[in-house]
Structures are given as structure tokens and as C-alpha cells.
XYZ file of C-alpha atoms in Angstrom:
723
model
C -20.793 -28.792 92.861
C -21.509 -32.481 93.440
C -24.531 -31.569 95.546
C -25.809 -29.210 92.845
C -25.221 -31.883 90.180
C -27.090 -34.509 92.203
C -29.960 -32.086 92.811
C -30.241 -31.347 89.071
C -30.157 -35.070 88.179
C -32.808 -35.848 90.796
C -34.979 -33.046 89.416
C -34.629 -34.383 85.837
C -35.462 -37.924 86.917
C -38.553 -36.637 88.686
C -39.621 -34.821 85.503
C -39.158 -37.992 83.419
C -41.241 -39.944 85.956
C -44.010 -37.316 85.867
C -44.026 -37.277 82.059
C -44.053 -41.079 81.873
C -46.920 -41.265 84.355
C -48.869 -38.634 82.471
C -48.350 -40.415 79.164
C -49.294 -43.750 80.698
C -52.472 -42.245 82.109
C -53.227 -40.566 78.801
C -52.774 -43.841 76.941
C -55.256 -45.457 79.308
C -57.732 -42.672 78.690
C -57.436 -42.897 74.871
C -57.164 -46.670 74.659
C -60.084 -48.326 72.863
C -61.518 -51.769 73.316
C -60.462 -54.501 70.896
C -63.892 -54.224 69.260
C -63.417 -50.516 68.633
C -59.979 -51.200 67.182
C -61.723 -53.485 64.700
C -64.150 -50.697 63.765
C -61.314 -48.248 63.121
C -59.383 -50.867 61.163
C -62.413 -51.519 58.974
C -63.022 -47.809 58.360
C -59.385 -47.278 57.404
C -59.715 -50.055 54.824
C -63.008 -48.615 53.555
C -61.411 -45.186 53.088
C -58.470 -46.730 51.262
C -60.872 -48.689 49.043
C -62.712 -45.576 47.887
C -59.837 -43.061 47.967
C -60.038 -40.568 45.128
C -59.090 -37.055 44.101
C -62.163 -35.716 42.274
C -62.473 -32.641 40.103
C -65.425 -30.801 41.638
C -65.072 -27.420 39.925
C -67.377 -28.503 37.084
C -70.467 -28.517 39.294
C -69.637 -26.083 42.106
C -71.368 -23.304 40.176
C -74.560 -25.387 40.124
C -74.734 -25.470 43.912
C -77.147 -23.107 45.676
C -75.378 -22.178 48.916
C -78.482 -20.694 50.503
C -80.519 -23.903 50.309
C -77.975 -26.706 49.791
C -79.312 -28.104 46.538
C -78.056 -28.226 42.927
C -79.968 -26.111 40.462
C -79.721 -28.617 37.579
C -81.294 -31.553 39.453
C -85.013 -32.313 39.459
C -85.506 -33.719 42.948
C -89.089 -34.734 42.223
C -88.070 -37.421 39.699
C -88.886 -41.018 40.655
C -87.641 -42.873 37.551
C -86.866 -46.560 38.054
C -83.517 -46.256 36.259
C -80.996 -43.414 36.083
C -82.666 -41.789 39.088
C -81.693 -38.129 38.783
C -81.803 -37.061 42.489
C -78.988 -39.517 43.296
C -76.644 -37.105 41.510
C -76.977 -34.866 44.591
C -75.449 -37.553 46.830
C -72.776 -38.406 44.273
C -71.643 -34.767 44.154
C -71.575 -34.397 47.944
C -69.625 -37.668 47.950
C -67.052 -36.052 45.660
C -67.035 -32.937 47.845
C -66.134 -35.091 50.864
C -63.195 -36.703 49.083
C -61.979 -33.353 47.783
C -62.195 -31.845 51.285
C -60.187 -34.677 52.870
C -57.558 -35.232 50.156
C -54.314 -33.225 50.743
C -53.677 -33.329 46.990
C -56.941 -31.581 46.156
C -57.218 -27.810 45.677
C -60.217 -27.798 48.034
C -58.478 -29.668 50.855
C -59.789 -28.392 54.228
C -61.702 -25.641 52.428
C -64.141 -24.084 54.928
C -66.620 -23.049 52.250
C -66.669 -26.577 50.799
C -67.250 -27.999 54.269
C -70.314 -25.779 54.654
C -71.599 -26.971 51.289
C -71.299 -30.592 52.400
C -73.173 -29.947 55.652
C -75.849 -27.804 53.995
C -76.244 -30.376 51.209
C -76.744 -33.206 53.700
C -79.286 -31.133 55.608
C -81.189 -30.435 52.404
C -81.211 -34.116 51.450
C -82.464 -35.097 54.886
C -85.291 -32.579 54.798
C -86.222 -33.167 51.141
C -85.906 -36.975 51.420
C -86.296 -37.812 47.692
C -87.691 -41.237 46.881
C -87.374 -43.496 43.864
C -89.930 -45.952 42.480
C -87.136 -48.515 42.244
C -86.325 -49.896 45.709
C -82.680 -50.468 44.696
C -81.885 -46.744 44.805
C -83.580 -46.257 48.182
C -82.143 -49.306 49.892
C -78.746 -49.790 48.229
C -77.362 -46.933 46.137
C -78.303 -44.021 48.419
C -77.403 -45.627 51.789
C -74.063 -46.905 50.512
C -72.955 -43.523 49.146
C -74.123 -41.623 52.219
C -72.388 -44.022 54.600
C -69.075 -43.862 52.758
C -69.326 -40.051 52.723
C -69.764 -40.029 56.510
C -66.847 -42.419 57.028
C -64.623 -40.215 54.910
C -65.637 -37.051 56.759
C -64.572 -38.605 60.073
C -60.991 -37.730 59.090
C -61.827 -34.195 57.987
C -60.442 -31.141 59.734
C -64.075 -30.350 60.530
C -66.404 -33.305 60.868
C -70.107 -33.612 60.181
C -72.085 -32.275 63.161
C -73.031 -35.121 65.473
C -76.743 -34.393 65.311
C -76.756 -34.415 61.489
C -74.689 -37.590 61.269
C -76.889 -39.314 63.854
C -80.210 -38.557 62.174
C -78.763 -39.493 58.773
C -77.634 -42.862 60.125
C -80.987 -43.399 61.801
C -82.787 -42.891 58.509
C -80.372 -45.233 56.728
C -81.188 -47.894 59.308
C -84.937 -47.282 59.065
C -85.289 -47.039 55.295
C -82.276 -49.006 54.055
C -83.874 -52.386 54.674
C -82.588 -55.519 56.359
C -80.233 -57.735 54.333
C -81.813 -60.961 55.597
C -84.973 -60.129 53.635
C -83.105 -60.361 50.322
C -81.066 -62.916 48.394
C -77.868 -63.093 46.378
C -76.195 -59.860 45.325
C -79.012 -57.726 46.763
C -78.434 -59.163 50.240
C -74.710 -58.442 50.042
C -75.286 -54.899 48.780
C -77.598 -54.047 51.683
C -75.215 -55.713 54.128
C -72.498 -53.369 52.894
C -74.216 -50.227 54.149
C -74.996 -52.050 57.385
C -71.242 -52.598 57.760
C -70.533 -48.914 57.120
C -73.193 -47.770 59.571
C -72.126 -50.276 62.257
C -68.556 -48.969 62.056
C -69.703 -45.362 62.402
C -71.923 -46.246 65.355
C -69.448 -48.786 66.802
C -72.292 -51.264 66.962
C -70.813 -54.754 67.182
C -74.177 -56.527 67.063
C -75.116 -54.842 63.772
C -71.646 -55.472 62.375
C -71.951 -59.184 63.053
C -75.422 -59.224 61.483
C -74.103 -57.382 58.445
C -71.130 -59.694 57.960
C -73.234 -62.810 58.384
C -75.578 -61.547 55.676
C -72.755 -60.350 53.429
C -71.179 -63.795 53.532
C -74.327 -65.948 53.602
C -74.915 -65.732 49.800
C -71.545 -67.450 49.309
C -73.037 -70.909 49.353
C -74.640 -73.271 46.870
C -78.405 -72.928 46.635
C -81.390 -73.933 44.512
C -82.748 -70.394 44.795
C -81.102 -67.120 43.769
C -77.333 -67.219 44.061
C -74.484 -69.631 43.336
C -75.795 -72.838 41.789
C -74.460 -76.355 42.228
C -73.287 -76.371 38.593
C -71.150 -73.233 39.264
C -73.511 -70.851 37.462
C -75.269 -67.874 39.065
C -79.002 -67.032 39.287
C -80.811 -63.815 40.157
C -84.469 -62.856 39.777
C -85.602 -66.429 40.131
C -84.024 -69.295 38.195
C -82.545 -66.908 35.632
C -78.964 -66.993 34.377
C -77.103 -63.864 35.506
C -73.336 -64.508 35.346
C -72.857 -60.864 34.376
C -74.891 -58.031 35.898
C -75.854 -59.492 39.263
C -72.832 -61.777 39.024
C -70.702 -58.631 38.871
C -72.467 -57.271 41.930
C -72.054 -60.363 44.105
C -68.338 -60.535 43.308
C -67.816 -56.817 43.859
C -69.568 -56.899 47.237
C -68.220 -60.144 48.655
C -64.592 -59.554 47.660
C -64.876 -55.999 48.990
C -66.064 -57.184 52.406
C -63.519 -60.001 52.431
C -60.714 -57.489 51.903
C -62.045 -55.299 54.723
C -62.127 -58.199 57.154
C -58.919 -59.939 56.115
C -56.657 -60.327 59.123
C -59.471 -59.639 61.602
C -61.654 -61.979 63.606
C -64.340 -61.427 60.967
C -62.246 -62.821 58.072
C -64.001 -64.829 55.332
C -63.703 -68.597 55.768
C -61.508 -70.759 53.545
C -64.564 -72.702 52.392
C -66.350 -69.584 51.148
C -63.217 -68.267 49.459
C -63.132 -71.609 47.645
C -66.675 -71.111 46.320
C -65.813 -67.630 45.040
C -62.568 -68.892 43.536
C -64.228 -71.722 41.635
C -66.964 -69.475 40.236
C -64.548 -66.750 39.202
C -61.898 -68.970 37.609
C -64.154 -71.515 35.882
C -67.286 -69.516 35.050
C -67.233 -65.749 35.440
C -63.888 -64.930 33.829
C -64.293 -67.736 31.274
C -67.244 -65.795 29.810
C -64.947 -62.803 29.186
C -62.865 -62.842 26.003
C -60.074 -60.283 26.235
C -62.037 -57.553 28.074
C -65.539 -58.218 26.737
C -68.155 -60.500 28.285
C -70.357 -62.768 26.191
C -73.584 -60.846 25.662
C -76.111 -63.540 26.583
C -75.031 -63.850 30.240
C -75.614 -60.146 30.994
C -79.374 -60.311 31.511
C -81.285 -57.129 30.726
C -77.986 -55.224 30.978
C -77.290 -56.156 27.348
C -79.313 -53.057 26.416
C -76.897 -50.688 28.186
C -74.082 -48.930 26.391
C -70.571 -50.396 26.846
C -71.965 -53.169 29.045
C -69.753 -55.909 27.587
C -66.559 -54.099 28.658
C -65.485 -55.786 31.892
C -61.976 -54.364 32.179
C -62.943 -52.824 35.538
C -63.505 -56.311 36.964
C -59.738 -56.735 37.116
C -60.291 -55.269 40.589
C -62.067 -58.469 41.684
C -59.188 -60.591 40.405
C -56.662 -58.400 42.229
C -58.556 -58.887 45.464
C -58.724 -62.641 44.917
C -54.994 -62.849 44.239
C -54.607 -61.676 47.850
C -57.485 -63.659 49.346
C -56.741 -66.835 47.384
C -52.932 -66.780 46.895
C -52.866 -70.428 45.823
C -54.355 -69.348 42.476
C -52.588 -65.990 42.175
C -51.044 -66.975 38.816
C -54.504 -67.598 37.336
C -55.784 -64.233 38.592
C -52.705 -62.436 37.283
C -53.296 -63.953 33.830
C -56.924 -62.793 33.986
C -55.789 -59.272 34.902
C -53.297 -59.238 32.028
C -56.036 -60.144 29.532
C -58.537 -57.648 30.949
C -56.028 -54.802 30.847
C -54.841 -55.631 27.324
C -51.313 -56.441 28.434
C -51.667 -59.904 26.952
C -53.694 -61.332 24.080
C -57.221 -62.713 24.373
C -55.846 -66.276 24.379
C -53.157 -65.734 27.033
C -52.946 -68.790 29.318
C -56.442 -69.990 28.397
C -56.887 -73.741 28.762
C -59.427 -75.945 26.917
C -62.636 -76.138 28.928
C -66.150 -77.350 28.186
C -68.954 -76.955 30.699
C -72.634 -77.649 30.454
C -74.393 -75.847 33.306
C -77.218 -78.306 33.927
C -78.969 -75.976 36.380
C -78.851 -73.011 34.005
C -79.509 -74.610 30.577
C -76.272 -72.975 29.449
C -73.132 -74.294 27.718
C -69.682 -72.682 27.608
C -66.900 -73.937 25.316
C -63.474 -72.314 25.691
C -60.392 -72.806 23.562
C -57.269 -70.653 23.327
C -58.346 -69.733 19.780
C -62.009 -68.925 20.490
C -64.941 -68.968 22.902
C -68.398 -70.267 21.995
C -71.510 -70.509 24.156
C -75.161 -71.558 23.922
C -78.053 -70.227 25.979
C -81.344 -72.129 26.078
C -84.394 -72.110 28.343
C -86.612 -74.867 29.702
C -89.552 -75.278 32.059
C -86.902 -75.306 34.804
C -85.440 -71.856 34.007
C -86.458 -68.316 33.082
C -86.164 -66.424 29.814
C -83.931 -63.354 29.738
C -85.867 -60.517 31.400
C -86.839 -57.063 30.134
C -87.821 -55.186 33.332
C -87.504 -51.457 34.066
C -87.979 -50.599 30.399
C -84.707 -52.320 29.470
C -83.904 -55.100 26.992
C -87.197 -54.654 25.190
C -86.411 -56.926 22.211
C -84.910 -59.858 24.077
C -87.545 -62.512 23.390
C -85.477 -64.885 21.204
C -82.306 -64.419 23.273
C -82.970 -67.600 25.260
C -83.775 -69.889 22.301
C -80.362 -71.303 21.429
C -78.489 -68.009 21.292
C -74.755 -68.359 20.576
C -71.658 -66.156 20.840
C -68.698 -66.755 18.555
C -65.787 -64.777 19.935
C -62.130 -64.762 18.834
C -60.778 -61.314 19.675
C -63.592 -60.381 22.045
C -64.635 -57.251 20.139
C -67.114 -58.857 17.747
C -70.301 -57.462 19.348
C -69.238 -54.208 21.044
C -72.294 -51.884 21.189
C -73.928 -53.617 18.226
C -77.218 -54.096 20.048
C -79.111 -50.868 19.115
C -78.729 -51.742 15.411
C -79.247 -55.505 15.732
C -82.032 -57.259 13.913
C -83.431 -58.944 17.039
C -85.156 -61.625 14.946
C -81.671 -62.680 13.889
C -79.900 -63.292 17.168
C -76.932 -65.606 16.484
C -77.782 -69.288 16.875
C -81.559 -68.890 16.954
C -84.246 -70.248 14.617
C -87.069 -67.701 14.512
C -89.772 -66.209 12.305
C -88.882 -62.813 10.885
C -91.636 -60.859 12.592
C -92.244 -57.143 12.112
C -92.531 -56.675 15.891
C -90.542 -58.613 18.463
C -92.961 -60.133 20.993
C -92.518 -59.445 24.681
C -92.690 -62.370 27.104
C -95.768 -62.731 29.308
C -93.864 -61.295 32.276
C -91.132 -58.682 32.190
C -89.265 -60.275 35.106
C -89.798 -64.018 35.295
C -91.147 -66.055 32.377
C -90.361 -69.753 32.278
C -89.481 -71.543 29.084
C -91.648 -74.264 27.575
C -89.029 -76.831 26.540
C -88.797 -80.065 28.496
C -85.696 -81.193 26.602
C -82.776 -78.802 27.049
C -79.389 -79.981 28.254
C -76.048 -81.448 27.362
C -73.375 -84.004 28.091
C -69.780 -83.068 28.900
C -66.470 -84.597 29.978
C -65.162 -81.072 30.842
C -63.232 -80.840 27.522
C -65.742 -81.906 24.850
C -69.511 -82.218 24.755
C -72.810 -81.940 22.917
C -75.778 -79.738 23.853
C -79.350 -79.877 22.645
C -82.598 -77.897 22.677
C -86.005 -79.103 21.487
C -88.906 -76.664 21.567
C -92.180 -75.598 20.018
C -93.244 -72.030 20.801
C -96.889 -71.080 20.248
C -96.645 -67.742 22.072
C -97.685 -64.479 20.370
C -98.006 -65.959 16.895
C -94.472 -67.385 16.829
C -95.732 -70.940 16.232
C -92.255 -72.246 15.480
C -90.272 -75.211 16.756
C -87.028 -77.047 16.107
C -84.623 -79.735 17.311
C -81.231 -78.049 17.683
C -77.856 -79.516 18.693
C -74.286 -78.274 19.041
C -71.277 -80.624 18.895
C -68.093 -79.252 20.452
C -64.536 -80.236 19.525
C -61.137 -78.502 19.467
C -61.032 -76.751 16.095
C -64.709 -76.570 15.280
C -68.275 -76.534 16.534
C -70.845 -78.469 14.494
C -74.374 -77.026 14.571
C -77.367 -79.067 13.439
C -81.064 -78.345 13.214
C -83.942 -80.628 12.262
C -87.695 -80.853 12.629
C -88.030 -77.130 11.898
C -91.738 -76.423 11.590
C -93.615 -73.149 11.601
C -97.122 -71.825 11.067
C -96.178 -68.207 11.721
C -96.763 -67.062 8.102
C -93.427 -65.239 8.229
C -90.112 -66.447 6.771
C -88.172 -68.546 9.255
C -84.422 -67.943 9.524
C -81.703 -69.733 11.420
C -79.085 -67.072 12.090
C -75.508 -68.297 12.300
C -73.977 -64.963 13.242
C -74.778 -61.241 13.351
C -71.684 -59.323 14.401
C -69.729 -56.184 13.633
C -68.188 -56.008 10.182
C -64.709 -55.671 11.653
C -63.147 -57.229 8.574
C -64.527 -55.640 5.398
C -63.147 -58.445 3.197
C -65.681 -61.281 3.051
C -65.056 -64.366 0.947
C -67.534 -67.028 -0.124
C -66.996 -70.178 -2.177
C -69.301 -71.969 -4.540
C -67.667 -75.139 -5.846
C -64.579 -74.194 -3.770
C -63.859 -71.088 -5.847
C -63.506 -68.062 -3.542
C -65.016 -64.722 -4.494
C -65.196 -61.422 -2.617
C -68.599 -60.203 -1.475
C -69.665 -56.645 -2.189
C -71.912 -54.563 0.087
C -75.529 -55.666 0.218
C -77.710 -58.674 0.971
C -77.331 -61.934 -0.926
C -78.828 -65.432 -1.130
C -76.933 -68.567 -2.153
C -78.270 -72.037 -2.922
C -75.008 -73.961 -3.119
C -72.533 -72.222 -0.858
C -69.573 -74.342 0.233
C -68.207 -71.896 2.788
C -67.887 -68.263 3.862
C -65.031 -66.493 5.620
C -65.170 -63.350 7.723
C -62.976 -61.906 10.468
C -60.987 -65.073 11.137
C -63.992 -67.421 11.297
C -64.862 -70.013 8.677
C -68.508 -70.968 8.088
C -68.871 -74.329 6.330
C -72.080 -75.753 4.838
C -71.655 -79.522 4.432
C -75.304 -80.177 3.522
C -76.071 -77.086 1.453
C -79.212 -75.072 2.087
C -80.395 -71.606 1.120
C -77.902 -69.266 2.805
C -78.419 -65.542 3.225
C -75.529 -63.114 3.784
C -75.584 -59.411 4.544
C -72.748 -56.935 4.963
C -74.101 -53.431 5.173
C -74.890 -50.582 7.505
C -77.682 -51.060 10.041
C -79.277 -48.333 12.138
C -81.203 -48.005 15.369
C -81.126 -46.264 18.734
C -80.364 -47.392 22.258
C -83.818 -46.085 23.163
C -85.354 -48.748 20.909
C -84.175 -51.419 23.351
C -83.830 -49.375 26.553
C -86.136 -46.486 27.360
C -83.596 -44.928 29.724
C -81.054 -44.496 26.916
C -80.600 -41.948 24.129
C -82.833 -41.692 21.066
C -79.875 -40.628 18.934
C -79.556 -42.877 15.893
C -76.623 -45.270 15.882
C -75.062 -46.683 12.721
C -72.878 -49.781 12.487
C -71.457 -51.890 9.691
C -72.808 -55.405 10.347
C -72.088 -58.889 9.012
C -74.977 -61.393 9.092
C -75.128 -64.956 7.820
C -77.696 -67.725 8.185
C -80.291 -70.000 6.567
C -83.585 -69.004 4.959
C -86.061 -71.837 5.557
C -88.884 -70.005 3.808
C -92.488 -69.510 4.936
C -94.196 -72.307 6.911
C -91.304 -74.774 6.601
C -92.139 -78.428 7.312
C -89.495 -80.620 8.913
C -86.686 -78.419 7.551
C -83.036 -78.948 8.482
C -79.730 -77.113 8.562
C -76.086 -77.979 9.144
C -73.098 -75.716 9.536
C -69.619 -75.902 10.996
C -67.958 -73.004 12.780
C -64.174 -73.098 12.300
C -62.499 -70.186 14.132
C -58.875 -69.232 13.591
C -58.972 -69.457 9.782
C -57.822 -66.311 8.020
C -57.512 -67.217 4.316
C -59.290 -69.129 1.567
C -56.288 -71.439 1.278
C -56.528 -72.341 4.966
C -60.238 -72.961 4.660
C -59.858 -75.174 1.593
C -57.107 -77.104 3.366
C -59.365 -77.564 6.396
C -62.142 -78.922 4.209
C -59.828 -81.454 2.570
C -58.775 -82.760 5.991
C -62.128 -82.143 7.641
C -62.452 -84.773 10.413
C -66.189 -84.201 10.834
C -68.798 -86.709 9.732
C -72.439 -85.682 10.078
C -74.046 -89.115 10.241
C -77.664 -88.308 11.106
C -79.656 -85.069 11.241
C -83.350 -85.839 11.754
C -86.021 -84.945 14.264
C -85.393 -88.289 16.025
C -81.599 -88.180 16.321
C -78.580 -86.025 15.472
C -75.187 -87.727 15.379
C -71.701 -86.428 14.609
C -68.325 -88.151 14.586
C -64.901 -86.531 14.849
C -62.536 -89.036 13.201
C -59.402 -87.223 14.330
C -60.387 -87.330 18.002
C -62.221 -90.677 17.725
C -65.252 -89.144 19.436
C -68.875 -89.981 18.655
C -71.530 -87.535 19.900
C -75.225 -88.365 19.773
C -78.582 -86.813 20.619
C -81.641 -89.075 20.744
C -84.963 -87.220 20.963
C -86.770 -90.480 21.679
C -85.871 -94.131 22.002
C -84.093 -95.417 18.923
C -81.179 -97.216 17.353
C -78.234 -95.822 15.438
C -76.465 -98.297 13.164
C -73.072 -97.815 11.576
C -70.543 -100.306 10.294
C -68.281 -99.441 13.224
C -70.841 -99.125 16.012
C -74.471 -99.693 16.935
C -76.072 -97.737 19.753
C -79.580 -98.330 21.060
C -81.298 -96.300 23.789
C -84.685 -96.770 25.420
C -85.199 -93.075 26.239
C -84.248 -89.650 24.932
C -80.720 -88.650 25.947
C -77.435 -87.023 24.924
C -74.305 -89.165 24.935
C -70.677 -89.213 23.906
C -68.381 -92.176 23.196
C -64.588 -91.874 23.243
C -61.881 -94.291 22.035
C -64.437 -96.993 21.295
C -61.887 -99.588 20.153
C -59.603 -99.249 23.162
C -59.688 -100.870 26.556
C -60.285 -97.495 28.183
C -63.315 -96.657 26.013
C -65.705 -94.282 27.793
C -69.392 -93.463 27.624
C -70.677 -90.108 28.889
C -74.424 -89.643 29.101
C -76.920 -87.028 30.295
C -80.687 -86.701 30.404
C -81.695 -83.277 28.982
C -85.267 -83.825 30.177
C -84.004 -84.330 33.761
C -86.689 -86.970 34.284
C -84.694 -88.764 37.020
C -85.197 -92.162 35.427
C -83.007 -95.032 34.237
C -81.745 -94.955 30.667
C -80.732 -98.262 29.121
C -77.945 -98.055 26.555
C -76.849 -100.960 24.344
C -73.554 -100.669 22.506
C -72.070 -103.086 19.984
C -68.639 -102.524 18.421
C -68.002 -105.369 15.943
C -64.284 -104.641 15.694
C -63.970 -105.366 19.417
C -66.692 -107.937 20.002
C -70.011 -109.068 18.593
C -71.393 -109.050 22.121
C -73.739 -106.245 23.098
C -72.615 -104.139 26.014
C -75.617 -103.263 28.205
C -75.280 -100.196 30.405
C -77.967 -99.161 32.867
C -77.507 -95.431 33.377
C -79.195 -94.608 36.637
C -80.494 -91.055 37.094
C -83.069 -91.979 39.718
C -83.194 -89.817 42.845
C -80.578 -87.429 41.431
C -82.536 -84.355 42.533
C -80.905 -81.120 41.507
C -78.154 -83.125 39.770
C -80.626 -84.755 37.370
C -79.064 -82.933 34.410
C -75.439 -83.732 35.167
C -73.274 -86.058 33.053
C -72.469 -89.601 34.118
C -69.425 -91.576 33.028
C -69.253 -95.332 32.346
C -66.419 -97.560 31.112
C -67.543 -99.655 28.165
C -65.297 -102.573 29.035
C -65.123 -102.453 32.825
C -66.065 -106.154 33.000
C -63.233 -107.364 30.823
């Protein structure tokens, strides 16, 4: 028995040894190189990123099984926008996810697999082409590559020959990322990443990642600017639109490579973090982005809704855990789980590279977009944004809840863009170039201490019969924004209006006050010669220097097609509130003054504000505009040429045009902030005398020489640093 037992045990041990050896050999055979492990890791993350469970039944009956095409698609179309043939790829894309998702009714369906293969064959043979390079070199290659990655885990995979020739065409026709800039470079690099993973091509993967990450740097060309703004299509502000794209692509790649040898550097994560926390998400109120940073996308339906960008913040909470609390607050606002003001902190930024100003308070957000000889007007390419001309001439957003301008744009009067001073022309002119038209102003800029500031814009536009100019300035405080205009001249032979706001009539109850007596406004259009204030939708409009004010609260109509030829011609109707100044025909040296006071909801509150109003408008001429906030002890000044401002409490003399701000002038820590809106890179001499402190004149030489790209930034000086 012992012998039998020993024989059995020996036999079992031998079997274990054989099995172990076999498994060890098998593991050697199946073992991949570290590089290949990285490819598989990346593809697993890509699949997880795009995982979905689509409903494909709605277009299965449109598929022609004999040929592999869809009967409702015109494959000959070459339109520059909404390119119809791309629908073919998008449907095959859905087929692939349905085929590989165990939760889908078509999981591992043999007939569906044949449709995918036949559809890819048809696409390869037909090879549709669009007149817009973006579809050929970004949209199509990205979708096809993701489809192929997903099918690698299918029960039946795409035939090797079909996959190979598809990838070869993607490489040949998809372009090289190094030839592009900004978001376009990252988008092309993405399909290079997908293809490199499928082909296990480490050289191409490295090239792709280098190009995907290279736009994350400060540049004077397209991309992230040194003032934390973003440019695309030349020196054109594009915080939304292409800003969306660069954040989507870079955070996507960074998530793929996290934990691998290809991970994004700490320095580049810092650049993304700063842009997202202090610029990109600051332009979104609740879930809606300010309309003037969207570029030509403003003419697309639902474009202001940025709730989907919570995805970028979620990625950054992982990539940049130090600021996870800030990203979580952003997500809560975007998803409506918290109010529009949730965890917002006071912030004021003048983007000296972009000619753009952003003022954020928990109670409201206000911005100003201008254009100079250094920057480009808002574009209207591809048949989009066809009425945008005045958008760059001092356009402002006044946002409290975030919903003030949702889809208002087809019915807008585009001669009355909020903040602008423009002739009321029958036809909106189109800039000389649809893509890149520089402004004409040499004096556009602002001064800021990061909390308060003043911005200014001086221009005269002779293009297309506009023949109108003005000196405009905005003075930013906590509870109000003071808006001044002077030197308004026009030879356009059309009435010239300064529009204060044109927004949705979300609150039907409008109050106005003449001699402080509030009355309700009925539907229609009205003109007032002595209006003290108006109140609508939680925003007070105060008129400290009078003027002829127009007000409209009625239905306006138009179509999306009117501003975007790829959109519907169906008429849209919206109830709209508009308020502004009527300067008449051919005004000469006209002026205006108004104060925006958000967060006021009743006539009593507005009257109380006026009684305690801390604002003093001291000068409003074409040579200088000066405002004082007595509560904050802040003086803000714009000089359009050398000059002297005299007041019983202070005298300020400058030898050149500038924008400046003085704080706590009677204290030892008194500060002067100054900027040169002309960016002339010269010295500006400032003389300050404060009799209450000393009869001596304080001379400050503000040196902007050799400042290069920082010529428009603000400089800080202590008034009494020699005491």
C-alpha cells in the first residue's frame, strides 16, 4: 500500500511540474514588451472614455445590406459645416459599441458585425470628402480610429486587411499635427495616438503625445496667451469654442497617460489649471458661457450651455488634486446642484493680450470685449455668425443667473449688441475678411489690481459707412459697474444708439422712475428724457446724468438661418428687453453715463441704493473720464491724452494717455496702479498731489519701456515709498 501511495504521489507531483512548466512557457509566449503593455493600457482607457450603450434600431432600417451604405445619406455632399456623409461613420461607430456592449440587445450579433464590416468597406471605396479640412483630418479619423479600437474586443474583429488599409488612409489623409497650432494640433494628435496604439507604433505614439502636449505652453501665436486668455485663428479671442476643444483634447490625453511613462508634466498641468480656474470657468455663469467669448459659435443653437464641460473639471480634479475643491465647486454649479454664485470669489482681470476684461462677483458677472490693431474682430467664417460686426466694439454681458441670453441670438437686433455704440443700419456690415480682420483702435486696454479696475476703448470706424467713433470706459467696483461714453461722433446719417442691454424678458415686470416715482412699463417701445432709473430681472440701471433713454419690452422674431446658413429657417420668437441711449442722427461730441447695479430686486432697494450711492462721476469728456467710489476710497481715471485732473482732495497730472487707479490715497499704504492702453512701450510720468497728506508733488516715473508682450499689463507703485 505504501508503495502504491508513493507511486501515486510521485505521479501527481510530476503532473503538477508538467502543468507548471507548460504554464510558464505559455506565459513567456504571450508576454508582451513593456511598450506593448502601454499600448494596451492606453486602449483600455480609450474604450472606457467612450463607453456607451447606443440605441441603433432607429436607423438599422436605413442600412442597405447589399452595398453597406445608408439610404438617407447623400454621400456626394461637401458642405463646410454639418457635413452629411459623416453620419455614416457616426452610425457605424454606434454599431461597434452596440456589438461590444453586453448590455445591448445587439451584443455579438453576427448580422450587425457584417453591417459594420460592409459599411467600412463602402466608406473606404467611396472615400467621401468635405470642403472643410476639419472633417477630413479630425472628425472622420478620430471616429474611425475609436471604432477600430472598440472592435478589437469584439467576438469577431475587423478583418486585418480592412483595418490595415483604413489605418493607412488615416495616416495619409489625416494630416500631421506638427503642421497645426492650438486645439487643431491636439485634435489631430488624438487620432495619431489611436492609430499608434492599434499599430503598436511607439515612434508615432511619441510624436503624437509630443504634439498633443506642445500647445500647453504660453505663446504669442495661437494658443494659451501670457495673460491667461486663449487665441485661435490668429490673434482672436476664443475662450469658448476652440478653448473647449483644447481642454477636451489635452485633459483627455492626460487621463490616458496618467500613471504611465507618458504622463503630462506638472508644469503643463499647472498651465491648464490656471486657465481653467481663472479664465475658462470664470466666463461661465451657472451653466451658461458669456456669449462674446464663443467666437462664431455664438450663431449655433444652445451654444452657451456648457454643462457638458463638467467632464473637463472632473478630469482635472484627478490630474490636479491640489485644487480638487475648486473643480468640485465648478461641477456643482454646472450641474445645477448649487447656485450660480456658489463659492465664487471676487476677481477682476484685464487680459492685455486679448483686449478683454472679465469682472466676477458672487452676485454677478460682467465682461467687456474690445478690439485693437493688435487683435482680430470676431469672425464669421463658414457661413456662421453673419451679423457679428459690432460684437468686438465694447460688447458687454451682464449676467446674474446665467440664463439671460439663452438662444436669443436669432431674434437679436445686431445693431444693439449690449455695451456697443453703433449706428442703426438697415444692413449689418460684414468685416473685410471672414476669418481675420484686425481692429483699428490704438487705445484699448485697462488697469487692474485683480479685484478692481477700469477698462477703456477709443475708436473711430470709417468702414462700410459706419463713420462712428467714441471714447468708452468701464469702472468696476463691488456692487456696481459705471459705464461712461464721450466724444461720440457720427456721420453715418443713421441714428446712433448706445445699447446698455438686450436680453431675454425673463421678468415681465419692468419698473422705471422719473423723479424717483416708480411706474410699471407696458409692452412696447418707449423713450424717456429724464429717467432716473430702470429695474428689470434683478438688475438696476441708473442714469446719473440723464440723456434720452429708449426702452423696449416686446416680442422679436428671426431665424437661426439669418445668422448661420447651416441652421434652420424656421422663425423664432422671443420676448426681449432692450434699454439704451438714443444719441440721434449725426451726434457731435455726445456723452452717456449709466450705472449697472445687479442684485437689486425692488424699487425700494433701488431708491435706497441711490440715497447711499458711493459713486461720483467727476469727469466725462473726450479727454478724460474719472470716477470715484467714496465707500471703497478708490479713484479710477482714464486720460486719452496728457492732462491734469484737479479736485479739492487730489490733483493728478500725466504726460501721456493712460488708465490708472489710486487706492487709500490718505494712508501710508496708498497705491497707484497704471497701464498703457496704447501699449506704446514708453515712460509715463505721473504727478500726484494730495493736500491732506502733503503739499509736495509726488513724481512717479512709470516705465513701460522694453516690456514687449507685457506692454499692456498693469504696474503697481506705492505713493509714499520714500517716506
